Coordinates of C-alpha atoms in Angstrom, one line a residue:
M23 CA 0.3 0.2 -0.2
E24 CA 2.6 2.5 1.0
G25 CA 4.2 2.0 -2.8
F26 CA 1.4 2.6 -4.1
F27 CA -0.2 5.8 -2.1
N28 CA 3.0 7.4 -2.6
G29 CA 2.3 7.7 -6.2
V30 CA -1.0 9.2 -6.1
P31 CA -0.9 12.9 -6.4
E32 CA -2.7 15.4 -3.9
N33 CA -5.9 15.6 -7.0
P34 CA -5.7 12.5 -8.6
Q35 CA -9.7 12.7 -9.5
A36 CA -10.6 9.2 -8.5
A37 CA -11.8 7.2 -5.4
F38 CA -10.3 4.1 -4.9
V39 CA -11.5 1.2 -2.6
I40 CA -9.6 -1.3 -0.7
V41 CA -10.8 -5.0 -1.2
T42 CA -8.7 -7.4 0.8
H43 CA -8.4 -10.5 2.0
L44 CA -9.2 -10.4 6.3
N45 CA -9.8 -12.3 8.8
P46 CA -13.2 -12.4 10.2
E47 CA -12.6 -12.7 13.5
R48 CA -10.4 -9.7 13.7
E49 CA -11.0 -5.9 13.6
S50 CA -9.0 -4.4 10.9
V51 CA -6.8 -1.6 11.4
L52 CA -6.1 -1.4 7.2
H53 CA -7.5 2.8 7.4
E54 CA -5.0 3.3 10.1
V55 CA -2.0 2.2 8.5
V56 CA -3.4 3.5 4.8
G57 CA -3.7 7.1 5.9
R58 CA 0.1 6.9 7.0
Y59 CA 0.5 6.7 3.4
T60 CA -1.4 9.9 1.9
E61 CA -3.0 13.1 2.5
L62 CA -6.4 12.4 1.0
P63 CA -9.0 10.8 3.5
V64 CA -9.6 7.5 4.2
L65 CA -13.0 5.6 5.0
V66 CA -13.7 2.7 6.7
A67 CA -16.8 1.7 3.8
D68 CA -19.9 1.1 4.7
D69 CA -23.5 0.3 3.3
G70 CA -24.9 3.1 1.6
M71 CA -21.4 5.3 1.6
Q72 CA -21.5 7.8 -1.9
V73 CA -18.2 6.7 -3.7
E74 CA -16.3 10.3 -4.1
N75 CA -13.2 11.8 -6.1
N76 CA -10.1 12.0 -3.7
H77 CA -11.6 9.8 -0.8
I78 CA -10.3 6.3 -0.2
Y79 CA -12.9 3.6 1.0
V80 CA -11.5 0.4 2.9
M81 CA -13.5 -3.1 3.1
P82 CA -13.7 -3.6 6.8
S83 CA -13.6 -7.6 8.0
N84 CA -16.0 -9.9 7.5
A85 CA -17.8 -8.2 4.8
I86 CA -18.8 -8.8 1.2
L87 CA -18.4 -5.1 -0.5
T88 CA -20.1 -4.4 -4.1
I89 CA -21.2 -1.0 -5.7
K90 CA -23.9 0.4 -7.8
N91 CA -25.0 3.5 -8.8
R92 CA -21.3 4.8 -7.2
V93 CA -23.1 3.7 -4.0
L94 CA -21.3 1.6 -1.8
Q95 CA -23.3 -2.2 -0.1
M96 CA -22.4 -3.8 2.5
R97 CA -23.9 -7.3 4.4
R98 CA -22.4 -9.7 6.3
P99 CA -21.9 -13.2 5.2
D100 CA -24.4 -16.0 6.5
A101 CA -21.6 -18.4 8.5
T102 CA -23.2 -20.9 5.8
E103 CA -22.0 -19.6 2.8
R104 CA -19.4 -21.5 1.0
P105 CA -15.6 -19.6 0.6
R106 CA -16.1 -16.1 -0.4
R107 CA -13.6 -14.5 -2.9
P108 CA -14.2 -11.0 -2.0
I109 CA -11.5 -9.2 -4.7
D110 CA -13.5 -11.5 -7.6
I111 CA -17.2 -10.2 -6.3
F112 CA -16.4 -6.3 -5.5
L113 CA -14.7 -6.1 -9.2
S114 CA -17.5 -7.9 -10.6
S115 CA -20.3 -5.0 -9.6
L116 CA -17.6 -2.6 -10.2
A117 CA -17.4 -3.2 -14.2
E118 CA -21.0 -3.7 -14.5
D119 CA -21.6 -0.5 -12.7
Q120 CA -18.7 1.7 -14.2
G121 CA -17.6 0.3 -17.2
A122 CA -14.8 1.6 -19.2
Y123 CA -14.7 4.1 -16.5
A124 CA -13.4 1.0 -14.1
V125 CA -9.8 0.3 -13.1
A126 CA -8.6 -2.9 -11.6
V127 CA -5.6 -3.3 -9.6
I128 CA -4.0 -6.6 -8.6
L129 CA -1.5 -6.5 -5.7
S130 CA -0.3 -8.4 -3.5
G131 CA -2.2 -11.6 -2.4
G132 CA -2.9 -15.4 -2.1
D133 CA -5.4 -18.0 -4.1
G134 CA -6.1 -16.3 -7.6
D135 CA -8.6 -13.9 -6.4
G136 CA -9.0 -10.9 -8.6
T137 CA -8.4 -13.0 -11.3
L138 CA -12.1 -13.4 -12.7
G139 CA -13.2 -10.0 -11.4
A140 CA -10.0 -8.7 -13.7
K141 CA -11.9 -10.5 -16.8
V142 CA -15.2 -8.7 -16.2
I143 CA -13.2 -5.2 -15.8
K144 CA -12.0 -5.9 -18.5
L145 CA -15.4 -7.2 -20.7
H146 CA -17.0 -4.2 -19.9
G147 CA -14.1 -1.9 -21.5
G148 CA -12.0 -1.2 -18.4
L149 CA -8.8 -1.2 -17.7
T150 CA -6.6 -3.7 -15.5
M151 CA -3.2 -3.3 -13.7
A152 CA -1.2 -6.4 -11.4
Q153 CA 2.1 -5.8 -9.5
T154 CA 4.8 -7.2 -11.0
A155 CA 8.2 -8.3 -9.1
D156 CA 10.0 -4.9 -9.4
G157 CA 10.2 -2.6 -7.1
S158 CA 8.3 -3.6 -4.0
R159 CA 8.0 -7.7 -4.7
P160 CA 4.6 -8.7 -3.9
Q161 CA 5.1 -10.6 -0.7
N162 CA 2.5 -13.1 -1.5
P163 CA 2.3 -13.2 -5.7
S164 CA -0.2 -15.6 -6.5
M165 CA -3.1 -12.9 -7.4
P166 CA -0.9 -10.9 -9.5
E167 CA 0.8 -13.6 -11.4
S168 CA -2.7 -15.2 -12.0
A169 CA -4.1 -12.3 -13.1
I170 CA -1.2 -11.4 -15.8
S171 CA -0.9 -15.2 -16.7
S172 CA -4.5 -15.1 -17.6
G173 CA -3.8 -12.9 -20.5
V174 CA -6.5 -9.7 -18.8
V175 CA -3.7 -7.5 -17.2
D176 CA -3.0 -4.4 -19.9
L177 CA 0.2 -3.0 -17.6
P178 CA 1.8 -5.3 -15.8
I179 CA 3.9 -2.8 -14.1
P180 CA 5.8 -1.8 -10.2
V181 CA 3.7 -0.8 -7.8
E182 CA 5.4 2.2 -7.2
Q183 CA 4.5 3.2 -10.7
M184 CA 0.7 2.1 -10.1
G185 CA -0.8 5.4 -8.1
A186 CA 0.4 7.6 -10.7
R187 CA -1.6 5.9 -13.9
V188 CA -4.5 5.9 -11.8
A189 CA -4.4 8.9 -11.7
D190 CA -2.9 9.8 -15.3
L191 CA -6.2 7.3 -16.4
S192 CA -8.7 9.0 -14.8
C193 CA -8.1 12.4 -16.4
S194 CA -8.0 10.7 -20.1
F195 CA -11.3 8.9 -19.9
D196 CA -13.4 11.7 -21.3
R197 CA -11.1 12.2 -23.7
F198 CA -10.6 8.8 -25.2
S199 CA -14.5 8.6 -25.6
Q200 CA -14.9 11.3 -27.7
L201 CA -13.1 8.8 -29.9
V202 CA -15.9 6.8 -29.6
E203 CA -19.0 8.7 -30.4
E204 CA -20.3 10.3 -33.7
G205 CA -19.8 13.9 -33.8
E206 CA -16.9 14.6 -31.6
T207 CA -14.0 13.6 -34.0
E208 CA -14.2 14.2 -37.5
E209 CA -16.2 10.8 -39.1
T210 CA -14.2 11.1 -42.0
D211 CA -11.0 10.9 -40.3
R212 CA -12.3 9.0 -37.8
Q213 CA -13.9 6.2 -40.4
G214 CA -9.8 6.6 -42.2
A215 CA -8.1 5.6 -39.5
R216 CA -10.5 2.6 -39.2
Q217 CA -9.8 1.6 -42.5
E218 CA -5.9 1.6 -42.2
I219 CA -6.4 0.2 -38.7
C220 CA -8.3 -2.5 -40.1
S221 CA -5.9 -3.2 -43.1
I222 CA -3.3 -3.1 -40.7
L223 CA -5.0 -6.1 -38.4
Q224 CA -5.2 -8.2 -41.8
S225 CA -1.5 -7.8 -43.4
H226 CA -0.7 -9.3 -39.5
T227 CA -3.1 -11.4 -38.3
G228 CA -4.7 -12.5 -41.5
H229 CA -8.0 -11.6 -40.3
D230 CA -11.0 -8.6 -41.7
F231 CA -12.2 -6.9 -38.7
S232 CA -14.2 -4.5 -41.6
G233 CA -17.6 -6.0 -40.1
Y234 CA -16.6 -5.1 -36.7
K235 CA -19.3 -2.6 -35.1
T236 CA -18.2 0.7 -35.6
K237 CA -18.3 2.0 -31.7
T238 CA -17.0 -1.5 -30.2
F239 CA -14.3 -1.0 -33.0
M240 CA -13.1 2.7 -31.7
R241 CA -14.2 1.6 -28.3
R242 CA -11.3 -0.9 -27.7
S243 CA -8.8 1.1 -30.3
A244 CA -9.0 3.7 -27.5
R245 CA -8.6 1.9 -25.0
R246 CA -5.2 0.5 -26.2
M247 CA -5.0 4.1 -26.9
Q248 CA -5.9 5.2 -23.5
V249 CA -2.8 2.6 -21.6
L250 CA 0.1 3.2 -24.3
Q251 CA -0.9 7.5 -23.4
L252 CA -1.4 8.1 -27.3
E253 CA -3.5 11.6 -27.7
S254 CA -4.6 11.1 -31.4
L255 CA -5.6 8.5 -33.8
A256 CA -3.3 9.3 -36.5
G257 CA -0.4 8.8 -33.8
Y258 CA -1.5 4.9 -33.0
V259 CA -2.1 4.2 -36.8
E260 CA 1.3 5.1 -36.8
L261 CA 2.4 2.9 -33.7
L262 CA 0.7 0.1 -35.4
G263 CA 2.4 0.2 -38.8
R264 CA 5.9 -0.3 -36.7
D265 CA 4.6 -2.2 -33.3
A266 CA 4.2 -5.8 -34.4
A267 CA 3.1 -6.6 -30.5
E268 CA 1.4 -3.7 -30.2
V269 CA -1.1 -5.2 -33.7
M270 CA -1.1 -8.7 -31.2
N271 CA -2.5 -6.3 -28.3
L272 CA -5.4 -4.7 -30.1
F273 CA -6.4 -8.3 -31.8
R274 CA -6.3 -9.5 -28.7
D275 CA -8.6 -6.7 -27.3
L276 CA -10.9 -7.2 -30.1
L277 CA -11.8 -10.6 -29.0
I278 CA -12.2 -10.6 -26.0
N279 CA -15.5 -12.7 -24.8
V280 CA -15.3 -14.0 -21.4
T281 CA -16.8 -17.1 -21.0
N282 CA -17.7 -18.9 -17.6
F283 CA -18.9 -22.3 -17.0
F284 CA -23.0 -22.7 -17.6
R285 CA -22.7 -18.9 -17.8
D286 CA -26.1 -17.8 -17.4
D287 CA -27.9 -19.8 -15.3
D288 CA -31.3 -19.7 -16.7
A289 CA -30.4 -20.7 -20.6
F290 CA -28.3 -23.4 -19.3
A291 CA -31.2 -24.6 -17.2
A292 CA -33.7 -24.0 -20.3
L293 CA -30.9 -25.7 -22.6
E294 CA -31.0 -28.9 -20.4
Q295 CA -34.4 -29.4 -19.8
Q296 CA -36.1 -28.2 -23.1
V297 CA -33.0 -29.2 -25.7
I298 CA -30.9 -31.7 -24.5
P299 CA -33.2 -34.5 -24.0
R300 CA -35.2 -33.8 -27.4
L301 CA -31.5 -34.4 -29.2
F302 CA -31.9 -38.2 -28.2
E303 CA -36.0 -38.5 -29.3
G304 CA -36.4 -41.3 -31.4
H305 CA -32.2 -42.0 -31.3
D306 CA -31.4 -46.1 -31.7
G307 CA -27.9 -44.9 -30.4
H308 CA -26.1 -45.9 -33.3
N309 CA -26.0 -42.1 -34.9
T310 CA -23.5 -39.4 -33.3
I311 CA -24.6 -36.8 -31.8
R312 CA -22.8 -33.9 -33.5
V313 CA -22.5 -30.0 -31.7
W314 CA -21.1 -26.9 -32.8
V315 CA -20.1 -24.1 -30.7
P316 CA -18.5 -21.1 -32.6
G317 CA -16.3 -18.9 -31.0
C318 CA -15.8 -21.3 -28.3
A319 CA -12.7 -18.5 -26.7
T320 CA -11.0 -21.1 -24.1
G321 CA -13.7 -23.8 -23.8
E322 CA -15.6 -23.1 -20.7
E323 CA -19.0 -23.0 -22.7
V324 CA -17.8 -26.4 -25.0
Y325 CA -17.4 -28.5 -21.6
S326 CA -20.7 -27.1 -20.4
L327 CA -22.6 -28.5 -23.2
A328 CA -20.4 -31.8 -23.0
I329 CA -21.6 -32.1 -19.1
L330 CA -24.5 -31.6 -19.6
I331 CA -25.2 -34.3 -22.5
R332 CA -23.0 -36.4 -20.7
E333 CA -25.3 -36.2 -17.2
H334 CA -28.6 -36.6 -19.7
L335 CA -27.2 -40.0 -21.3
D336 CA -26.8 -41.5 -17.9
T337 CA -30.7 -41.7 -17.6
L338 CA -30.9 -43.5 -21.0
S339 CA -30.2 -47.4 -22.2
I340 CA -28.5 -46.3 -25.0
D341 CA -24.7 -45.1 -25.3
P342 CA -24.0 -43.2 -28.7
Q343 CA -21.2 -41.5 -29.9
V344 CA -20.6 -37.4 -29.4
Q345 CA -18.6 -35.1 -31.4
V346 CA -18.9 -30.9 -30.1
F347 CA -16.9 -29.5 -32.4
A348 CA -15.5 -25.9 -31.3
I349 CA -13.8 -23.1 -33.0
D350 CA -12.5 -20.1 -32.8
I351 CA -9.4 -17.5 -34.2
D352 CA -7.9 -16.7 -31.5
D353 CA -4.6 -19.6 -31.4
Q354 CA -3.9 -18.5 -27.6
A355 CA -7.9 -19.4 -26.6
L356 CA -7.9 -22.7 -28.3
T357 CA -4.5 -24.0 -26.8
V358 CA -6.0 -23.1 -23.3
A359 CA -9.2 -24.9 -24.1
R360 CA -7.5 -28.0 -25.6
A361 CA -5.5 -28.0 -22.0
G362 CA -9.2 -27.8 -20.5
R363 CA -6.8 -26.7 -17.2
Y364 CA -8.9 -23.7 -14.9
P365 CA -7.8 -21.9 -12.3
V366 CA -10.3 -22.5 -9.3
Q367 CA -11.8 -18.8 -9.7
L368 CA -13.2 -19.8 -13.0
M369 CA -14.6 -23.2 -11.5
A370 CA -17.3 -20.7 -9.2
G371 CA -20.7 -22.2 -12.0
V372 CA -19.5 -25.7 -11.9
T373 CA -21.1 -27.5 -8.8
P374 CA -19.7 -29.7 -6.2
E375 CA -20.8 -32.3 -7.7
R376 CA -20.0 -31.5 -11.4
R377 CA -16.8 -30.9 -9.8
E378 CA -16.2 -34.1 -8.0
R379 CA -17.1 -36.2 -11.2
F380 CA -15.9 -34.6 -14.5
F381 CA -12.9 -32.8 -12.9
K382 CA -10.0 -33.7 -11.4
R383 CA -8.1 -31.1 -8.6
D384 CA -4.2 -30.6 -9.5
G385 CA -3.1 -28.0 -7.1
E386 CA -4.8 -24.7 -7.4
T387 CA -6.5 -25.7 -11.0
Y388 CA -9.2 -27.9 -12.3
V389 CA -9.0 -30.2 -15.4
I390 CA -11.3 -31.7 -17.4
G391 CA -11.8 -35.4 -17.4
T392 CA -11.0 -37.5 -20.5
E393 CA -14.1 -38.7 -21.4
I394 CA -15.4 -34.8 -21.5
R395 CA -12.6 -34.2 -23.7
E396 CA -12.2 -36.8 -25.3
W397 CA -15.7 -35.8 -26.7
C398 CA -14.2 -32.0 -27.4
V399 CA -12.4 -31.1 -31.0
F400 CA -10.4 -27.8 -31.0
S401 CA -9.6 -26.0 -34.3
P402 CA -8.9 -23.1 -35.9
H403 CA -11.9 -21.8 -38.4
N404 CA -13.0 -18.9 -39.5
L405 CA -16.8 -18.5 -39.1
I406 CA -17.7 -16.6 -41.6
G407 CA -15.0 -17.0 -44.6
D408 CA -14.3 -20.7 -43.9
P409 CA -17.3 -23.7 -44.6
P410 CA -19.4 -24.2 -42.3
F411 CA -20.2 -27.8 -40.5
S412 CA -23.3 -29.4 -41.3
R413 CA -25.6 -31.8 -39.9
M414 CA -25.3 -30.7 -36.8
D415 CA -27.5 -31.6 -33.6
L416 CA -27.0 -28.4 -31.8
V417 CA -25.3 -24.9 -32.6
S418 CA -24.3 -22.9 -29.8
C419 CA -23.1 -19.7 -30.3
R420 CA -23.4 -16.9 -27.2
N421 CA -22.5 -13.9 -26.4
L422 CA -20.5 -13.7 -30.5
L423 CA -23.2 -12.0 -32.5
I424 CA -23.1 -8.8 -30.5
Y425 CA -19.5 -8.1 -31.7
L426 CA -20.6 -8.3 -35.3
G427 CA -21.8 -5.5 -37.6
S428 CA -25.3 -6.1 -39.3
E429 CA -24.1 -7.6 -42.8
A430 CA -22.1 -10.2 -41.2
Q431 CA -25.3 -11.1 -38.7
H432 CA -26.8 -11.1 -41.7
R433 CA -24.7 -13.8 -43.3
V434 CA -24.4 -16.1 -40.1
I435 CA -27.5 -16.9 -39.2
P436 CA -28.4 -18.9 -42.6
T437 CA -24.8 -20.0 -41.9
F438 CA -26.5 -21.9 -38.5
H439 CA -29.3 -22.6 -40.2
Y440 CA -27.1 -24.4 -42.9
A441 CA -25.5 -26.4 -40.6
L442 CA -28.4 -27.9 -38.8
R443 CA -30.3 -30.7 -39.7
P444 CA -33.4 -31.0 -40.0
G445 CA -34.7 -29.8 -36.1
G446 CA -31.8 -29.3 -34.8
F447 CA -31.3 -26.8 -32.2
L448 CA -29.8 -23.1 -32.2
F449 CA -28.3 -21.5 -29.0
L450 CA -27.7 -17.9 -28.8
G451 CA -26.5 -15.1 -26.2
T452 CA -29.3 -13.3 -24.1
S453 CA -28.3 -10.2 -25.9
E454 CA -28.8 -11.6 -29.7
S455 CA -31.5 -12.4 -31.9
L456 CA -32.4 -13.9 -35.3
G457 CA -32.4 -10.8 -37.0
Q458 CA -34.3 -11.1 -40.3
H459 CA -34.3 -14.6 -40.7
G460 CA -36.8 -15.7 -38.3
E461 CA -38.8 -17.7 -40.5
L462 CA -35.7 -19.9 -40.8
F463 CA -36.5 -20.8 -37.0
F464 CA -38.8 -22.1 -34.6
T465 CA -38.7 -20.3 -30.9
V466 CA -38.5 -22.5 -28.6
D467 CA -37.4 -20.2 -25.7
K468 CA -37.8 -16.7 -27.0
K469 CA -36.5 -15.3 -23.4
N470 CA -33.1 -17.9 -23.7
R471 CA -32.6 -17.2 -27.0
I472 CA -33.3 -21.2 -28.0
F473 CA -34.7 -21.9 -31.5
Q474 CA -35.2 -25.0 -33.8
A475 CA -34.4 -25.3 -37.5
R476 CA -37.6 -25.6 -39.7
E477 CA -37.0 -27.8 -43.0
T478 CA -37.1 -24.9 -45.4
A479 CA -36.4 -26.2 -48.5
S480 CA -35.5 -23.1 -50.7
N481 CA -32.8 -21.5 -48.1
R482 CA -31.3 -24.9 -47.3
R483 CA -28.4 -24.5 -49.3
L484 CA -24.5 -23.8 -48.5
P485 CA -24.6 -19.9 -47.9
V486 CA -22.4 -17.8 -50.3
I487 CA -19.4 -16.8 -49.8
M488 CA -19.1 -13.7 -52.0
G489 CA -17.1 -12.5 -54.6
N490 CA -12.8 -13.5 -54.8
R491 CA -12.0 -12.0 -50.9
V492 CA -13.8 -13.2 -48.0
N493 CA -15.6 -9.9 -46.5
A494 CA -14.7 -11.7 -43.1
S495 CA -15.3 -9.9 -40.2
V496 CA -14.5 -10.9 -35.9
S497 CA -14.7 -14.2 -37.0
G498 CA -13.0 -14.4 -40.2
R499 CA -9.8 -15.3 -41.9
A500 CA -8.8 -12.9 -44.5
P501 CA -7.6 -14.8 -47.3
C502 CA -4.4 -14.5 -49.3
Q503 CA -4.1 -11.1 -51.9
G504 CA -4.0 -11.8 -55.1
V505 CA -6.0 -15.2 -54.9
R506 CA -7.8 -15.4 -58.5
H507 CA -10.5 -17.9 -57.8
P508 CA -13.3 -17.4 -55.3
C509 CA -13.1 -19.2 -52.1
L510 CA -16.3 -21.1 -52.7
C511 CA -18.4 -21.1 -56.0
A512 CA -21.3 -18.4 -55.8
R513 CA -24.0 -21.3 -56.3
P514 CA -25.2 -24.0 -53.7
W515 CA -23.4 -27.4 -53.9
K516 CA -25.4 -29.9 -55.9
H517 CA -24.2 -33.1 -54.7
R518 CA -24.1 -32.8 -50.8
S519 CA -24.7 -36.3 -50.1
S520 CA -22.1 -37.8 -52.3
T521 CA -18.8 -39.7 -51.3
A522 CA -16.6 -36.6 -52.9
F523 CA -18.6 -34.0 -50.9
R524 CA -18.0 -35.3 -47.8
R525 CA -14.3 -35.7 -48.2
L526 CA -14.3 -31.9 -49.3
M527 CA -16.0 -30.6 -45.6
L528 CA -14.2 -33.0 -43.8
L529 CA -10.9 -31.9 -45.1
L530 CA -11.8 -28.1 -45.3
T531 CA -12.6 -28.4 -42.1
A532 CA -9.8 -31.0 -41.0
R533 CA -7.4 -27.7 -41.9
V534 CA -5.8 -29.4 -44.6
T535 CA -4.2 -27.0 -46.7
S536 CA -5.3 -28.3 -50.0
F537 CA -5.7 -30.9 -52.0
I538 CA -7.0 -32.2 -55.0
I539 CA -10.2 -34.4 -55.8
R540 CA -10.0 -36.9 -59.0
P541 CA -12.2 -38.4 -61.2
R542 CA -12.5 -41.4 -58.6
Q543 CA -12.5 -39.5 -55.9
E544 CA -9.2 -39.5 -54.8
N545 CA -7.4 -37.2 -53.0
T546 CA -4.0 -35.5 -52.8
S547 CA -2.4 -32.4 -50.9
S548 CA -0.7 -29.7 -52.2
R549 CA 0.7 -26.6 -50.5
H550 CA -2.4 -23.8 -51.0
R551 CA -4.9 -22.8 -48.9
V552 CA -8.5 -24.3 -49.5
S553 CA -10.5 -22.3 -47.2
R554 CA -9.4 -19.8 -49.7
T555 CA -9.6 -21.2 -53.0
V556 CA -11.8 -24.1 -54.1
R557 CA -11.9 -25.7 -57.3
Y558 CA -14.5 -28.6 -58.4

């Protein structure tokens, strides 16, 4: 605390709330200790206390602290409550209350508390810091190291630098928000900078973000500028042109998608009750249950779905094969998903019974069990630019569409319809909808965004991927320059049931670089990427 508050200026234009792990049996004197290091007023937090700038609020012992409408809410925990994570709890509420104006600072502490809260802060557009080993070394580095290793920390810096950086950030919030709001910056200049940034991202990462919502795109770009203390879009574009590391930092910020196990309890309960049993109606056990999860991120949703299916299979006399195909364009996230190893703090949505059955405890982490892991296939795949999967019983794409522009959304929903077998189910996020494609689906549960594919002969065709270049968006993998042939012909496949077509789709989804189908349906590999050029 001394190192942090020694760096805070007299008028930081920020409020500070200190949440720590305290012995519930002892009265805390932390507020007195902090008062020695700063001239700012230091108060013991209490229920209903209005949070004001240039004040410090210290959580007392044996309390659960949250914030709403900039007012602290505090309660005493029930003796029967399971072990609490006070930092995750407070940071999560701070993210929802303050959005892009929230800053999470993770200092010395044990057991990784704060990592999940920092993820929520970042998802809502806020900023995150964690103490590094330089300067005043963390006495207990578990908390900052956990947050840093999770990839959600914007500024891993010594504690002596943190106070001044928080003050700088607090003074820059309004200035950077002007980059997001229309009319505050010349629209022509803003759109020109956006196009240049998209071009740089595409050249470095192979992904085209032109379909990303403009306001969200600019908000994430402004966020990186704020971290780097850059004042102009032109300066940021210039930096991106010469700093490949910053290009990747922006790329990962644009792909932010915090996923948790069984995220949205009501939605998963509805899926468990209304959909999972129907996947097995009339099933003789010989056919495979097939699930597709686009935008799988680090895999929590994938394993959640597999667990629901396994639990239902326990009630049946049949035991069919199950395949869950999970895709994303973030290779780092896919590596985490394949490992199936999650820190304890990210297991909050998993009941003790499910932890016991489907996971193995390994120190401070849980590892997914072999049976569930073997059901799940994780692969890099481009939702818009690559050919879709097919004959799926369930497609679960939650909280990805909200990041896509209207044109990209308009193409994705028919892709899902094509991917589903007649009567298959679509599971979207609670803030997402079918848009203009309601005629393709029946509504199973409007509140929880569960839909069932209609058998619409005129629409059951492979969606067109237009032009000589794929106009992919956030989930798209950009094509090579100079490719002569369209990614896929602009007409539906006529022989989807043929052996040749099935081999073609298998090779596409397996990421084989390229191939040729010969008259006898033999195929050979070549060096060119077939997801960008297909000839038949």
